[in-house]
Amino acid sequence: MKFVSTRGGDVANLADALARGLAADGGLYVPQAIPTVDGASPSASVAATAERFIAPYVVGSPLEAHLGEICAEAFTFDAPLRSLDGEGDTLLELFHGPTAAFKDFGARFLAGSLARLPRDRARDLVILVATSGDTGAAVAAAFDRRPGFRVVILYPDGGVSARQAQGLSCFGDNVRTYRVAASFDECQRVVKEVLAAHADDPASRFSSANSISLGRLLPQIAYHAHAALAHRQGSDQPLNLLIPSGNLGDGAAAWLARAMGAPIGDIDFACNANLVLPDFFAGEAYRPRASVRTLANAMDIGAPSNFERLVHWLGGEDGVRAAFGCASVSDARIEQIIAAAPTRHGAIVCPHTACGLAMLEDKRAAGDTRPWAVAATAHPAKFETIVEPLVGHKVAVPPALAGYLARPTRNYPLAPSATELLADLGAAGWIKL
Ligand SMILES: *Cc1c(COP(=O)(O)O)cnc(C)c1O
């Protein structure tokens, strides 16, 4: 299987596409053809379903012989469909991994894959991550103490919750965390600058783990397919998906799962007060813009990076508009949903999941009786300062996350500058300049 750029100027095998992240012409890698999977078992584990759906993409690559082992190692936790109190309402719980957000699926698969690709072993690969919270922790946990890898995390100082900051700063060893006196967008700019400066160096020591990586996109197919197959076994209707969205990585993976044959019905995107997608789906031109801060901070995105993949697959912007539903959910509505969810749905939800639940409530009010699953993208305990006052009690922290949070924390201050980052990494002995 080959991977082509959405901009048409690059073709790569999986190993190169994974190592490079972004295609040479600035586009995103997509599979040359979308394979279909027949006869997948509805009772298989997430790991086995992942192997089944990812197998066509690794044909002919160095990962082919290792795929089963990579999936078994990455997907050691479940992604259950949990019934809510309303008829046909379910949560697809994606927060049972070590850092309690769905980013664990992608980060762990990417880490296992990169570890098995041939490369220059004489020098550690330094993975750069700009994060607004969940990605950095998932990537750090996935590469934690993995020989040959180092992780550099940049997060906006004051832009993440206290618990998220602790979760980003608890690794040490081969993970170095910077609290940057700037916004998430500035953190991302610094990462891009360092990567761009080393882009043409065949011995590049830097790589990224951002949401455009195929190594994060492909594994996310697995839990959508797994849930849809399990649901279809006991229902005469396919499962429809409501996906809290920012960069559209999860949404793009859901579309791929359906294109590959998973029994998924409609796919809708739930957004927060960042309007780039809601405005586009309402008929306006696609217009990236600066992000605004909301309670669902992992979705505070002004230029959804996977949009270009959807445009490619669906033959243009009109095709994308016709393929998905989308709505914007305000912070005030997020708070209402979180507060009411324990009695209304029998669930405690994080602010991102609340956006999906708001859309589900609107669909039910409009008479939609089909089965819908809301992707529960993070555990509510990660957003305790928002959730606990609204539900009126403490939310227990999942054991794996509690283990990380109990570690000593350490981070370093950084100005938003690529030069200063490289200088500090050099001074710390992490890179030779
Ligand atoms: C990353 C994230 C999202 C958004 O996912 P995309 O793939 O960027 O659309 C939603 N919720 C949570 C909790 C996240 O961490």
XYZ file of C-alpha atoms and ligand atoms in Angstrom:
448
model
C 0.000 0.000 0.000
C 1.217 3.459 -0.914
C 0.237 6.790 0.598
C -0.291 9.887 -1.500
C -0.379 13.525 -0.513
C -3.732 15.341 -0.509
C -1.903 17.948 -2.641
C -0.831 15.391 -5.225
C 2.922 16.013 -5.084
C 4.231 13.126 -2.990
C 3.922 9.345 -2.784
C 5.409 7.398 0.120
C 5.398 3.983 1.703
C 4.032 3.679 5.231
C 7.418 3.800 6.945
C 8.342 7.103 5.292
C 4.867 8.553 5.768
C 5.035 7.738 9.479
C 8.539 9.098 9.897
C 7.772 12.337 7.995
C 4.339 13.180 9.365
C 3.549 15.888 6.816
C 4.012 15.117 3.099
C 6.897 16.820 1.295
C 4.494 19.155 -0.568
C 2.857 20.265 2.677
C -0.204 18.037 2.215
C -1.456 15.171 4.356
C -0.842 11.535 3.559
C -3.886 9.466 2.618
C -4.000 5.840 1.465
C -3.830 5.537 -2.324
C -7.021 3.474 -2.216
C -9.382 2.752 0.642
C -9.518 -0.991 1.262
C -12.630 -2.786 2.477
C -12.798 -5.364 5.247
C -15.365 -8.147 5.037
C -16.536 -10.488 7.738
C -14.915 -8.784 10.720
C -16.023 -10.459 13.932
C -18.432 -8.484 16.134
C -17.069 -10.191 19.237
C -13.362 -9.577 18.587
C -11.338 -7.433 20.999
C -10.352 -3.850 20.159
C -6.804 -5.105 19.524
C -7.981 -7.825 17.121
C -10.334 -5.406 15.349
C -7.476 -2.919 15.027
C -5.267 -5.581 13.479
C -8.011 -6.498 11.023
C -8.706 -2.934 9.896
C -5.080 -1.715 9.837
C -3.684 -4.815 8.092
C -4.352 -3.584 4.508
C -2.343 -0.408 5.206
C 0.848 -2.153 6.362
C 1.101 -4.591 3.434
C 4.636 -4.427 2.088
C 5.956 -2.274 4.955
C 8.394 -3.236 7.723
C 5.431 -3.168 10.109
C 3.578 -5.990 8.355
C 5.226 -8.728 10.390
C 4.727 -6.857 13.665
C 1.161 -5.566 13.356
C -0.440 -8.116 15.692
C 2.154 -7.454 18.356
C 1.869 -3.644 17.981
C -1.933 -3.779 18.346
C -1.835 -6.193 21.283
C 0.696 -3.986 23.050
C -1.106 -0.701 22.292
C -4.733 -1.695 22.931
C -4.596 -3.281 26.359
C -7.765 -1.456 27.433
C -11.330 -1.579 26.169
C -13.518 0.968 24.361
C -16.965 -0.082 25.608
C -20.318 1.139 24.340
C -22.227 2.015 27.474
C -26.013 2.415 27.461
C -27.358 5.687 28.753
C -30.773 6.074 30.336
C -32.526 7.087 27.084
C -33.647 4.531 24.488
C -30.944 4.050 21.831
C -28.523 6.437 23.576
C -24.987 5.189 24.192
C -21.564 6.518 25.130
C -18.551 5.147 23.309
C -16.099 5.339 26.211
C -12.673 6.148 24.819
C -11.044 7.138 28.119
C -9.919 3.823 29.584
C -6.290 4.211 28.516
C -3.435 5.291 30.801
C -3.985 9.042 30.417
C -7.801 8.843 30.295
C -8.419 10.371 26.849
C -8.858 8.854 23.390
C -5.430 10.202 22.401
C -3.977 7.100 24.099
C -5.108 4.903 21.180
C -3.224 6.904 18.566
C -0.164 7.704 20.681
C 0.421 4.109 21.763
C 0.050 2.737 18.242
C 2.390 5.410 16.859
C 4.998 4.656 19.556
C 4.847 0.918 18.936
C 5.132 1.482 15.181
C 8.039 3.946 15.305
C 9.875 1.605 17.680
C 9.743 -1.131 15.028
C 10.733 0.922 11.999
C 14.331 0.700 10.877
C 16.278 3.904 11.575
C 19.606 5.284 12.715
C 19.959 3.794 16.201
C 22.998 5.876 17.029
C 20.853 8.894 17.780
C 17.671 9.171 19.768
C 14.577 10.319 17.915
C 13.230 13.452 19.577
C 9.437 13.698 19.313
C 8.168 17.266 19.574
C 4.631 17.863 20.788
C 2.715 21.088 21.225
C -0.312 20.319 23.348
C -3.422 21.924 24.741
C -3.654 19.092 27.259
C -4.495 15.535 26.273
C -2.101 14.873 23.383
C 1.071 15.691 25.310
C 0.233 13.374 28.182
C -0.771 10.521 25.876
C 2.394 10.839 23.772
C 4.637 11.131 26.852
C 3.020 8.064 28.419
C 3.345 6.107 25.162
C 7.093 6.837 24.854
C 7.803 6.851 28.614
C 11.204 5.164 29.134
C 11.162 3.701 25.626
C 14.812 3.273 24.565
C 15.857 5.370 21.572
C 13.147 7.990 22.021
C 12.850 11.302 23.756
C 9.758 13.470 24.012
C 9.669 17.250 24.245
C 6.350 18.736 25.335
C 5.356 22.392 24.986
C 2.184 23.528 26.687
C 0.684 27.000 27.167
C 1.368 28.107 30.748
C -2.007 28.898 32.296
C -3.844 27.415 29.298
C -4.413 23.958 30.798
C -6.024 22.878 34.077
C -3.818 22.298 37.143
C -4.368 18.565 36.863
C -3.580 18.586 33.146
C -0.356 20.535 33.857
C 0.622 17.962 36.484
C -0.187 15.176 34.034
C 2.136 16.761 31.468
C 4.954 17.298 33.968
C 5.092 13.939 35.755
C 7.294 11.956 33.401
C 10.921 13.084 33.617
C 13.534 10.599 32.396
C 13.184 10.681 28.569
C 10.412 13.324 28.627
C 11.157 17.032 28.972
C 8.209 19.370 29.542
C 8.174 23.110 28.930
C 5.565 25.529 30.202
C 5.529 28.219 27.548
C 4.555 31.792 28.301
C 2.284 31.914 25.242
C -0.826 30.412 23.647
C -1.171 26.907 22.216
C -0.886 28.354 18.700
C 2.519 29.816 19.630
C 3.651 26.443 21.043
C 2.636 24.846 17.761
C 4.525 27.497 15.794
C 7.744 26.768 17.724
C 7.388 23.029 17.045
C 6.748 23.651 13.345
C 9.782 25.947 13.124
C 12.111 23.351 14.604
C 10.669 20.626 12.374
C 10.845 22.794 9.245
C 14.488 23.697 9.938
C 15.324 19.993 10.009
C 12.888 18.821 7.339
C 15.471 18.200 4.608
C 18.054 16.602 6.849
C 18.094 12.842 6.149
C 19.540 12.277 9.614
C 16.902 14.458 11.247
C 16.684 13.815 14.929
C 13.293 15.439 15.235
C 9.860 14.086 14.549
C 6.380 15.024 15.631
C 3.331 13.274 16.928
C 0.661 15.744 15.951
C -2.822 14.815 14.858
C -2.028 14.731 11.137
C 0.196 11.684 11.638
C -1.095 8.557 9.906
C 0.218 6.664 12.914
C -2.454 8.333 15.000
C -5.230 8.294 12.400
C -5.169 4.604 11.435
C -5.545 3.155 14.966
C -8.546 5.393 15.592
C -10.438 3.438 12.938
C -10.406 0.483 15.318
C -12.689 1.601 18.126
C -15.315 3.018 15.763
C -15.390 -0.248 13.813
C -15.351 -2.295 17.025
C -18.318 -0.416 18.508
C -20.315 -0.434 15.263
C -19.812 -4.172 14.738
C -20.802 -4.981 18.325
C -23.880 -2.774 18.066
C -25.008 -4.199 14.707
C -25.041 -7.709 16.124
C -27.943 -6.823 18.390
C -29.751 -4.266 16.235
C -31.381 -4.044 12.838
C -30.016 -0.512 12.401
C -26.438 0.730 12.094
C -24.883 2.806 14.855
C -24.785 6.558 14.226
C -21.880 8.533 15.716
C -21.690 11.950 17.378
C -18.073 12.995 17.616
C -16.766 15.909 19.713
C -14.366 17.490 17.216
C -11.437 19.870 17.011
C -8.817 18.779 14.479
C -11.239 16.175 13.016
C -8.814 13.296 13.613
C -11.426 11.222 15.382
C -14.056 12.228 12.809
C -11.810 11.373 9.859
C -11.098 7.966 11.404
C -14.839 7.333 11.813
C -15.384 8.164 8.150
C -12.553 5.797 7.167
C -14.027 3.028 9.318
C -17.356 3.405 7.494
C -15.689 3.602 4.077
C -13.900 0.337 4.902
C -17.217 -1.343 5.580
C -17.888 -0.904 9.301
C -21.672 -0.681 9.849
C -21.773 2.996 10.772
C -24.753 5.198 9.824
C -24.540 8.983 10.097
C -21.470 10.744 11.469
C -21.969 14.181 13.052
C -19.392 16.539 14.523
C -20.023 18.313 17.824
C -18.029 21.532 18.171
C -17.646 24.117 20.908
C -17.783 27.890 20.368
C -15.006 27.686 17.773
C -17.105 28.228 14.669
C -14.862 27.306 11.738
C -16.660 23.967 11.195
C -20.203 24.951 12.270
C -20.073 27.974 9.920
C -18.721 25.823 7.078
C -21.428 23.184 7.488
C -24.036 25.944 7.658
C -23.043 26.851 4.103
C -20.285 29.442 4.497
C -16.867 29.154 2.844
C -14.203 27.309 4.842
C -12.378 30.030 6.779
C -9.700 29.109 9.350
C -9.360 31.665 12.121
C -7.767 32.197 15.533
C -9.174 29.843 18.150
C -11.157 31.035 21.158
C -10.881 29.475 24.608
C -13.756 27.316 25.817
C -14.464 24.790 28.566
C -13.800 22.013 26.020
C -10.188 23.117 25.568
C -8.977 20.140 23.504
C -11.365 21.351 20.788
C -10.186 24.979 20.784
C -9.003 24.734 17.188
C -9.231 27.440 14.540
C -7.862 25.434 11.592
C -8.866 21.747 11.823
C -5.843 19.899 10.470
C -7.692 16.866 9.071
C -10.190 18.926 7.067
C -7.923 18.587 4.027
C -8.218 14.785 4.209
C -12.017 14.938 4.163
C -11.994 17.328 1.195
C -9.710 14.902 -0.637
C -11.854 11.858 0.078
C -15.193 13.512 -0.606
C -14.167 15.255 -3.804
C -14.337 18.840 -2.590
C -15.925 21.073 0.011
C -19.495 20.490 -1.169
C -18.946 16.769 -0.764
C -17.806 17.282 2.826
C -20.774 19.527 3.565
C -23.173 16.892 2.312
C -21.551 14.052 4.257
C -21.753 15.159 7.880
C -23.910 17.040 10.351
C -22.345 19.624 12.670
C -23.354 21.972 15.488
C -21.742 24.432 17.869
C -22.294 24.134 21.634
C -21.725 27.138 23.908
C -19.936 27.040 27.250
C -23.230 27.809 29.004
C -24.847 24.777 27.334
C -21.825 22.597 28.187
C -22.298 23.509 31.844
C -26.041 22.742 31.707
C -25.411 19.379 30.072
C -22.727 18.347 32.595
C -24.941 19.377 35.532
C -28.010 17.526 34.222
C -26.293 14.426 32.796
C -26.200 12.359 36.028
C -30.006 12.422 36.399
C -30.935 12.769 32.732
C -28.549 10.172 31.277
C -26.991 8.347 34.244
C -23.488 9.546 33.353
C -20.850 12.063 34.401
C -19.258 13.581 31.316
C -16.279 15.781 30.452
C -16.885 19.136 28.691
C -16.022 17.666 25.255
C -18.384 14.735 25.631
C -21.022 17.233 26.801
C -20.952 18.853 23.334
C -21.879 15.518 21.778
C -24.566 14.915 24.394
C -26.063 18.349 23.658
C -26.430 17.414 19.980
C -27.974 14.083 20.950
C -30.557 15.832 23.138
C -31.421 18.145 20.236
C -31.861 15.170 17.894
C -34.178 13.411 20.356
C -36.175 16.622 20.826
C -36.553 16.793 17.026
C -37.949 13.242 16.922
C -34.869 11.242 15.835
C -35.289 7.724 17.269
C -32.234 6.034 15.700
C -29.395 4.524 17.769
C -26.664 7.096 18.429
C -23.356 6.807 20.255
C -21.629 9.896 21.624
C -17.851 9.479 21.660
C -16.771 10.103 25.278
C -13.360 11.513 24.446
C -11.940 12.096 27.942
C -12.661 11.021 31.509
C -14.486 13.706 33.517
C -11.850 13.497 36.283
C -9.365 15.208 33.944
C -11.556 18.310 34.061
C -12.400 18.227 37.748
C -12.415 21.992 38.263
C -15.259 22.280 35.740
C -17.141 19.043 36.383
C -17.069 18.682 40.181
C -18.812 21.969 41.063
C -21.516 21.212 38.462
C -22.287 17.677 39.646
C -21.790 18.602 43.304
C -19.286 15.919 44.287
C -15.765 14.626 43.684
C -15.137 12.500 40.598
C -12.846 9.533 41.245
C -9.613 9.562 39.229
C -9.033 6.358 37.187
C -6.179 4.311 38.745
C -3.727 4.578 35.831
C -4.063 8.351 35.666
C -3.791 8.556 39.475
C -0.497 6.662 39.231
C 0.940 9.265 36.876
C -0.393 12.152 38.928
C 1.293 10.758 42.056
C 4.730 11.027 40.451
C 6.945 14.023 41.230
C 6.332 16.826 38.748
C 8.891 18.899 36.916
C 8.734 21.339 34.033
C 10.836 24.156 32.634
C 9.885 27.700 31.640
C 10.344 28.642 27.975
C 9.811 31.731 25.850
C 7.948 30.961 22.596
C 11.114 30.745 20.499
C 12.613 27.892 18.474
C 16.123 29.279 19.099
C 15.624 29.203 22.854
C 14.167 25.708 22.740
C 17.142 24.369 20.780
C 19.558 26.194 23.101
C 17.945 24.698 26.187
C 17.859 21.183 24.723
C 21.538 21.596 23.841
C 22.419 22.841 27.335
C 20.529 19.915 28.861
C 22.577 17.524 26.717
C 19.502 16.326 24.847
C 20.766 17.296 21.421
C 24.126 18.180 19.925
C 24.012 21.418 17.996
C -8.319 15.800 21.010
C -9.641 15.802 21.703
C -10.846 16.077 21.015
C -10.862 16.479 19.556
O -10.459 15.429 18.734
P -10.022 15.719 17.209
O -9.538 14.424 16.713
O -8.947 16.772 17.286
O -11.219 16.218 16.508
C -12.036 15.993 21.704
N -12.059 15.695 23.016
C -10.934 15.443 23.712
C -11.040 15.132 25.156
C -9.689 15.484 23.092
O -8.571 15.258 23.805
